[in-house]
């Protein structure tokens, strides 16, 4: 579903990604771990072209990402993205947030888009919040709306960029539960997160990135029980109690 | 001694109303075209094309660093050498260009005050740059810049009094004529000030109620 090959990226003099490769199969849930500044968010953001790359290639469902405006547009319709800061549109109600792209990008009739939106709101557990403005919702609720908004475009892949990092601890679970359901339904997901519990429970594969390099890649079981690299062991020893 | 006599106002009431009408007409047209100039200027200023940014920069700096009166005289008499513009068309031109430069800066600041995550969210949903600007960024920016924008519109209404120098029969021009024939300077200029006040105050009041209505999503 996704082929990332030897991707390089620099911000000025600083090389953030030093030739990272990764492939993700259909229906697979991949969790990317790594210290802050390791390049994991940048890697995720280059999958839907929010970041340009200087070398290598990324192909999503047969479409090359960094290959001009047309393919970029295609890729963005194949991928949904959920951000750390939710990024809901504050001037629109929940249902308008969810229906905006289906109406303006996919040219769906409003009634059809709203029907889909209501189903998705039910799925993320917020059926009664359709007419609310984002500012009236808790962080966890906002993030669940953001997930519904991304799903409304029926993406083949969902990208999560630290989706729970801006949330109060007691709101994290409601978001992770929605993500677990999504994984169960067979969605292909790439998740940058610090939630080790989620990685252990849901991930098919865990990737550890540090300083722009992929240090280790393994099934979740192996990754946490038998890490092979010293750097990985050190990282795990710091975050696991 | 000078004896106040406000009867002059009733006597010249139709002329005053015609002047008021002209001021309103020129102001409304200039606010409309000035806002269009401002949106275009702001898009150019935040564009990824260097030439557009340079063009917008030149426009804004030229307008902001020369007197409006000179701009009006230049457009009417200066450009009048090549094209014959009616005084009213020249006025709308001058006032639109003038306010457009300030509105450019107001809108640019508004656009840049919107968190970049908003644009990224829009793009990641498959929207084009244009859709992300007009559906997501600008509507939020406009709300934020309503107060300075209203201030600019009010400035424009007041500055429109300058067009009387090219014989547009606006409020100020009409007043000058009435004073010349009646010598009722105090009464007439006081009345004119009240007219401008009512116009400006009504505008700022309606913008404030618009702001209040838009605040419902907070």
XYZ file of C-alpha atoms in Angstrom:
459
model
C 0.000 0.000 0.000
C 2.833 2.398 0.878
C 6.419 2.160 -0.338
C 8.883 4.583 1.196
C 12.343 4.276 -0.330
C 15.535 6.020 0.786
C 13.763 9.258 1.691
C 15.991 12.237 2.424
C 14.951 15.583 3.784
C 16.797 18.577 5.143
C 15.765 21.782 6.851
C 18.532 24.196 5.927
C 21.729 22.529 7.068
C 20.064 20.029 9.296
C 19.420 16.665 7.689
C 16.187 15.368 9.253
C 15.756 12.187 7.240
C 18.869 10.355 6.115
C 17.544 7.770 3.707
C 14.604 6.101 5.426
C 12.785 3.157 3.842
C 9.604 1.489 4.989
C 6.840 -0.494 3.426
C 3.350 -0.792 4.764
C 0.952 -3.483 3.580
C -2.766 -3.069 3.152
C -4.557 -3.328 6.509
C -1.349 -3.041 8.455
C -0.996 -0.845 11.540
C 2.476 0.620 11.866
C 3.558 2.592 14.903
C 6.563 4.876 14.578
C 8.439 5.564 17.801
C 11.379 7.825 18.416
C 12.611 10.723 20.520
C 11.446 14.242 19.634
C 13.346 15.711 16.742
C 14.128 12.252 15.358
C 12.309 12.983 12.099
C 9.313 10.716 12.667
C 6.715 13.460 12.180
C 8.536 14.762 9.128
C 8.474 11.266 7.631
C 4.745 10.984 8.259
C 4.089 14.441 6.814
C 6.000 13.650 3.663
C 3.690 10.708 2.959
C 0.868 13.103 2.016
C 3.198 15.754 0.678
C 2.900 18.293 3.482
C 6.694 18.115 3.402
C 8.743 18.060 0.236
C 11.640 15.594 0.053
C 15.105 15.973 -1.418
C 15.759 12.358 -2.295
C 14.135 8.942 -2.535
C 10.510 8.280 -3.292
C 7.180 7.596 -1.674
C 4.440 5.687 -3.473
C 0.947 5.407 -2.007
C -1.379 2.882 -3.613
C 0.522 3.123 -6.869
C 0.674 6.929 -6.898
C 4.005 8.716 -6.587
C 3.673 11.462 -4.005
C 6.305 14.025 -4.924
C 5.633 14.122 -8.621
C 3.762 17.329 -9.331
C 0.502 18.865 -8.350
C -1.828 16.311 -9.922
C -0.481 13.233 -8.126
C -0.186 15.169 -4.884
C -3.871 15.922 -5.114
C -4.612 12.233 -5.744
C -2.500 11.089 -2.812
C -4.219 13.507 -0.460
C -7.544 11.976 -1.365
C -6.168 8.506 -0.650
C -4.814 9.496 2.748
C -6.478 10.967 5.793
C -4.431 12.824 8.366
C -4.996 13.498 12.039
C -2.902 16.186 13.686
C -1.595 16.684 17.194
C -3.441 20.010 17.459
C -6.673 18.622 15.879
C -6.834 21.570 13.441
C -10.601 21.605 13.240
C -11.987 24.629 11.399
C -13.203 26.839 14.270
C -15.589 28.914 12.128
C -17.603 25.865 11.071
C -19.798 23.485 13.043
C -18.805 19.870 13.572
C -20.921 18.613 10.699
C -19.687 21.398 8.401
C -16.114 20.428 9.289
C -16.825 16.868 8.235
C -18.787 17.646 5.062
C -16.590 20.451 3.702
C -14.123 18.280 1.790
C -16.685 15.742 0.511
C -18.792 18.636 -0.832
C -15.999 20.770 -2.292
C -13.446 18.140 -3.282
C -15.511 15.071 -4.128
C -18.488 17.207 -5.263
C -20.925 15.100 -3.257
C -24.438 16.511 -2.772
C -24.833 18.101 0.654
C -27.513 15.675 1.836
C -25.363 12.663 0.993
C -22.301 14.198 2.651
C -24.331 14.931 5.779
C -25.662 11.402 5.902
C -22.128 10.024 5.803
C -21.038 12.565 8.411
C -23.767 11.468 10.808
C -22.804 7.818 10.435
C -19.173 8.721 11.157
C -20.129 10.844 14.155
C -21.953 7.808 15.513
C -18.873 5.724 14.904
C -16.636 8.078 16.908
C -19.241 8.279 19.656
C -20.423 11.863 19.111
C -23.832 11.510 17.435
C -25.284 14.512 19.290
C -22.511 17.018 18.531
C -23.240 17.652 14.837
C -24.351 21.257 15.298
C -21.769 22.219 17.930
C -18.807 24.476 17.210
C -15.361 22.960 17.878
C -14.675 25.416 20.698
C -17.521 23.864 22.662
C -15.907 20.407 22.618
C -13.224 18.872 24.819
C -9.868 18.032 23.272
C -10.754 14.352 23.072
C -14.040 15.147 21.365
C -12.309 17.508 18.935
C -9.793 14.839 18.006
C -12.569 12.308 17.419
C -14.295 14.817 15.127
C -10.975 15.288 13.322
C -10.811 11.524 12.785
C -14.372 11.510 11.449
C -13.507 14.428 9.167
C -10.574 12.514 7.699
C -12.653 9.340 7.321
C -15.381 11.218 5.442
C -13.125 11.266 2.380
C -12.999 7.414 2.525
C -9.201 7.294 2.588
C -7.297 4.054 2.073
C -4.657 5.054 4.592
C -4.870 7.014 7.835
C -1.886 8.965 9.111
C -1.801 9.956 12.781
C 0.698 12.571 13.908
C 0.917 12.278 17.706
C -2.876 12.310 17.970
C -2.983 12.157 21.765
C 0.009 14.309 22.706
C -2.032 17.482 23.213
C -4.721 15.766 25.283
C -5.327 15.682 29.015
C -4.509 12.188 30.307
C -8.128 11.288 31.023
C -9.128 12.092 27.430
C -6.517 9.935 25.730
C -8.373 6.665 26.025
C -11.464 7.815 24.116
C -9.301 8.730 21.139
C -7.226 5.552 21.282
C -10.425 3.492 21.453
C -11.650 5.053 18.217
C -8.289 4.299 16.622
C -8.437 0.696 17.830
C -11.864 0.271 16.257
C -10.495 1.650 13.050
C -7.613 -0.830 13.124
C -10.048 -3.660 13.777
C -12.040 -2.612 10.705
C -8.921 -3.236 8.658
C -7.794 0.352 8.027
C -4.179 0.792 6.982
C -2.673 3.092 9.596
C 0.621 4.768 10.319
C 0.756 6.226 13.795
C 3.437 8.449 15.258
C 2.872 8.290 18.989
C 4.352 7.925 22.435
C 1.539 5.619 23.550
C 3.416 2.391 24.168
C 0.289 0.604 25.342
C -1.397 1.347 22.040
C 1.650 0.137 20.114
C 1.762 -3.115 22.046
C -1.908 -3.795 21.691
C -2.698 -2.643 18.162
C 0.458 -2.359 16.074
C 1.398 -5.066 13.605
C 4.765 -3.468 13.222
C 6.824 -1.015 15.246
C 9.479 1.193 13.714
C 12.037 3.042 15.777
C 13.585 6.156 14.260
C 16.381 8.221 15.716
C 18.308 11.114 14.231
C 16.785 10.622 10.792
C 17.668 6.962 10.542
C 15.493 3.887 10.908
C 17.180 2.018 13.744
C 14.880 -0.939 14.099
C 11.749 -2.430 12.597
C 9.983 -5.466 14.041
C 6.632 -6.924 14.946
C 5.269 -5.318 18.093
C 5.948 -8.473 20.144
C 9.550 -8.774 19.068
C 10.171 -5.060 19.271
C 9.240 -4.800 22.926
C 10.471 -8.197 24.104
C 13.632 -8.659 22.025
C 14.942 -5.397 20.630
C 18.154 -6.037 18.727
C 19.751 -2.595 18.648
C 21.492 -0.960 21.595
C 19.881 2.388 20.758
C 16.432 0.800 20.869
C 17.140 -0.880 24.197
C 18.295 2.420 25.666
C 15.143 4.196 24.407
C 12.871 1.457 25.748
C 14.621 1.413 29.105
C 13.844 5.107 29.453
C 10.196 4.980 28.519
C 9.182 1.615 29.978
C 8.891 1.348 33.727
C -22.412 90.324 15.551
C -23.017 87.013 13.776
C -26.525 85.728 14.431
C -27.102 82.025 14.083
C -29.696 81.136 11.511
C -30.205 77.474 10.773
C -32.936 78.212 8.236
C -30.209 78.035 5.625
C -30.189 74.265 6.132
C -33.838 73.827 5.246
C -33.459 76.182 2.339
C -30.576 74.150 0.877
C -31.801 70.770 2.145
C -32.223 69.195 -1.325
C -28.686 70.236 -2.312
C -27.284 68.858 0.932
C -29.090 65.563 0.412
C -27.722 65.327 -3.127
C -24.227 65.927 -1.728
C -24.778 63.264 0.929
C -25.933 60.881 -1.761
C -22.791 61.483 -3.793
C -20.550 60.963 -0.756
C -22.329 57.701 0.042
C -22.131 56.555 -3.576
C -18.418 57.280 -3.940
C -17.668 55.748 -0.534
C -19.619 52.556 -1.151
C -18.043 52.043 -4.568
C -14.573 52.759 -3.195
C -15.065 50.436 -0.224
C -16.140 47.709 -2.645
C -13.271 48.152 -5.117
C -10.797 48.944 -2.349
C -11.651 45.649 -0.669
C -11.178 43.800 -3.953
C -7.798 45.518 -4.354
C -6.990 44.597 -0.776
C -7.818 40.904 -1.250
C -5.812 40.802 -4.481
C -2.946 42.672 -2.841
C -2.922 40.370 0.184
C -2.969 37.237 -1.987
C -0.087 38.698 -4.000
C 1.833 39.578 -0.846
C 1.507 36.049 0.541
C 2.065 34.415 -2.858
C 4.931 32.032 -3.499
C 5.773 34.015 -6.654
C 8.413 36.616 -6.030
C 7.285 38.917 -8.842
C 3.776 39.150 -7.393
C 5.146 39.904 -3.941
C 7.369 42.630 -5.379
C 4.462 44.144 -7.304
C 2.249 44.222 -4.196
C 5.068 45.689 -2.129
C 5.619 48.497 -4.649
C 1.909 49.255 -4.799
C 1.462 49.420 -1.045
C 4.564 51.500 -0.399
C 3.814 54.015 -3.165
C 0.309 54.581 -1.946
C 1.169 54.740 1.726
C 4.037 57.139 1.275
C 2.351 59.776 -0.867
C -0.510 62.088 0.166
C -3.998 61.091 -0.865
C -4.656 64.609 -2.123
C -1.733 64.309 -4.543
C -3.003 60.900 -5.681
C -6.418 62.388 -6.431
C -4.895 65.309 -8.340
C -2.542 62.993 -10.212
C -5.274 60.593 -11.285
C -7.721 63.327 -12.337
C -5.402 65.939 -13.855
C -2.247 63.863 -14.442
C -3.793 60.794 -16.032
C -6.443 63.151 -17.428
C -3.832 64.194 -19.965
C -4.082 60.734 -21.524
C -7.570 59.531 -20.665
C -10.465 61.750 -19.894
C -11.927 60.485 -16.641
C -15.039 62.000 -15.142
C -14.383 63.500 -11.708
C -16.467 60.822 -10.119
C -14.678 57.926 -11.833
C -11.322 59.486 -10.977
C -12.429 59.792 -7.339
C -13.505 56.191 -7.056
C -10.217 55.164 -8.694
C -8.130 57.216 -6.311
C -9.998 56.228 -3.162
C -10.082 52.526 -4.108
C -6.373 52.440 -4.819
C -5.649 54.347 -1.648
C -7.746 52.271 0.722
C -6.767 49.074 -1.152
C -3.169 49.540 -0.056
C -4.115 49.748 3.609
C -6.620 46.913 3.282
C -3.884 44.798 1.665
C -1.810 45.120 4.803
C -4.774 44.445 7.098
C -5.790 41.294 5.227
C -2.203 40.074 4.904
C -1.746 40.362 8.649
C -5.056 38.534 9.121
C -4.059 35.674 6.812
C -0.701 35.296 8.502
C -2.306 35.245 11.945
C -4.191 32.041 11.119
C -2.316 28.989 12.386
C -0.625 27.081 9.564
C -2.250 23.876 10.777
C -5.525 25.165 9.324
C -4.077 25.269 5.822
C -2.395 21.897 6.327
C -5.636 20.305 7.495
C -7.431 21.677 4.440
C -4.727 20.459 2.059
C -4.561 17.040 3.703
C -8.301 16.698 3.019
C -7.580 17.105 -0.672
C -8.498 20.775 -1.013
C -6.570 22.968 -3.422
C -4.552 25.962 -2.216
C -7.407 28.183 -3.424
C -10.072 26.224 -1.559
C -7.986 26.214 1.578
C -7.589 29.998 1.296
C -11.208 30.884 0.503
C -13.017 28.242 2.586
C -10.752 27.947 5.595
C -8.154 30.693 6.050
C -9.828 33.886 4.769
C -13.163 33.425 6.589
C -11.261 33.138 9.856
C -8.935 36.002 8.975
C -11.855 38.290 8.069
C -13.410 37.805 11.482
C -10.186 38.705 13.166
C -9.597 41.833 11.063
C -13.114 43.266 11.162
C -12.230 46.021 13.668
C -9.229 47.429 11.726
C -11.144 46.940 8.472
C -14.066 48.968 9.797
C -11.589 51.640 10.859
C -10.230 51.745 7.327
C -13.730 52.074 5.839
C -14.513 54.948 8.174
C -11.255 56.647 7.248
C -12.292 56.287 3.620
C -15.651 57.969 4.174
C -13.944 60.898 5.860
C -11.117 61.086 3.319
C -13.679 61.193 0.534
C -14.185 64.867 1.423
C -10.918 65.497 -0.449
C -12.527 64.720 -3.796
C -14.315 68.052 -3.602
C -11.067 69.542 -4.996
C -11.779 67.959 -8.385
C -15.348 69.284 -8.358
C -17.205 66.127 -7.461
C -20.426 67.429 -5.963
C -20.110 65.531 -2.688
C -21.118 66.827 0.743
C -18.024 68.971 1.155
C -18.260 70.493 -2.311
C -21.940 71.315 -1.863
C -21.211 72.856 1.515
C -18.465 75.060 0.098
C -20.879 76.370 -2.521
C -23.627 77.069 -0.022
C -21.209 78.902 2.257
C -19.939 80.986 -0.637
C -23.414 82.230 -1.475
C -24.940 82.477 2.022
C -21.908 83.173 4.283
C -23.518 80.802 6.819
C -20.205 79.069 7.539
C -20.875 77.979 11.118
C -24.288 76.441 10.473
C -23.337 74.725 7.243
C -19.992 73.251 8.328
C -21.482 72.104 11.621
C -24.264 70.358 9.730
C -21.737 68.753 7.358
C -19.714 67.473 10.312
C -22.894 65.921 11.718
C -23.593 64.256 8.355
C -20.128 62.680 8.273
C -20.446 61.644 11.886
C -23.759 59.890 11.281
C -22.382 58.059 8.235
C -19.222 56.892 9.989
C -20.929 56.037 13.230
C -23.638 54.026 11.482
C -20.955 52.044 9.668
C -18.898 51.287 12.758
C -22.034 50.348 14.628
C -23.147 47.886 11.969
C -19.691 46.320 11.788
C -19.746 45.904 15.539
C -23.065 44.078 15.377
C -21.700 41.896 12.554
C -18.727 41.060 14.759
C -21.095 40.120 17.544
C -23.074 37.855 15.221
C -19.923 36.124 13.956
C -18.701 35.546 17.491
C -21.253 32.769 17.919
C -18.687 30.061 17.127
C -16.405 31.100 20.012
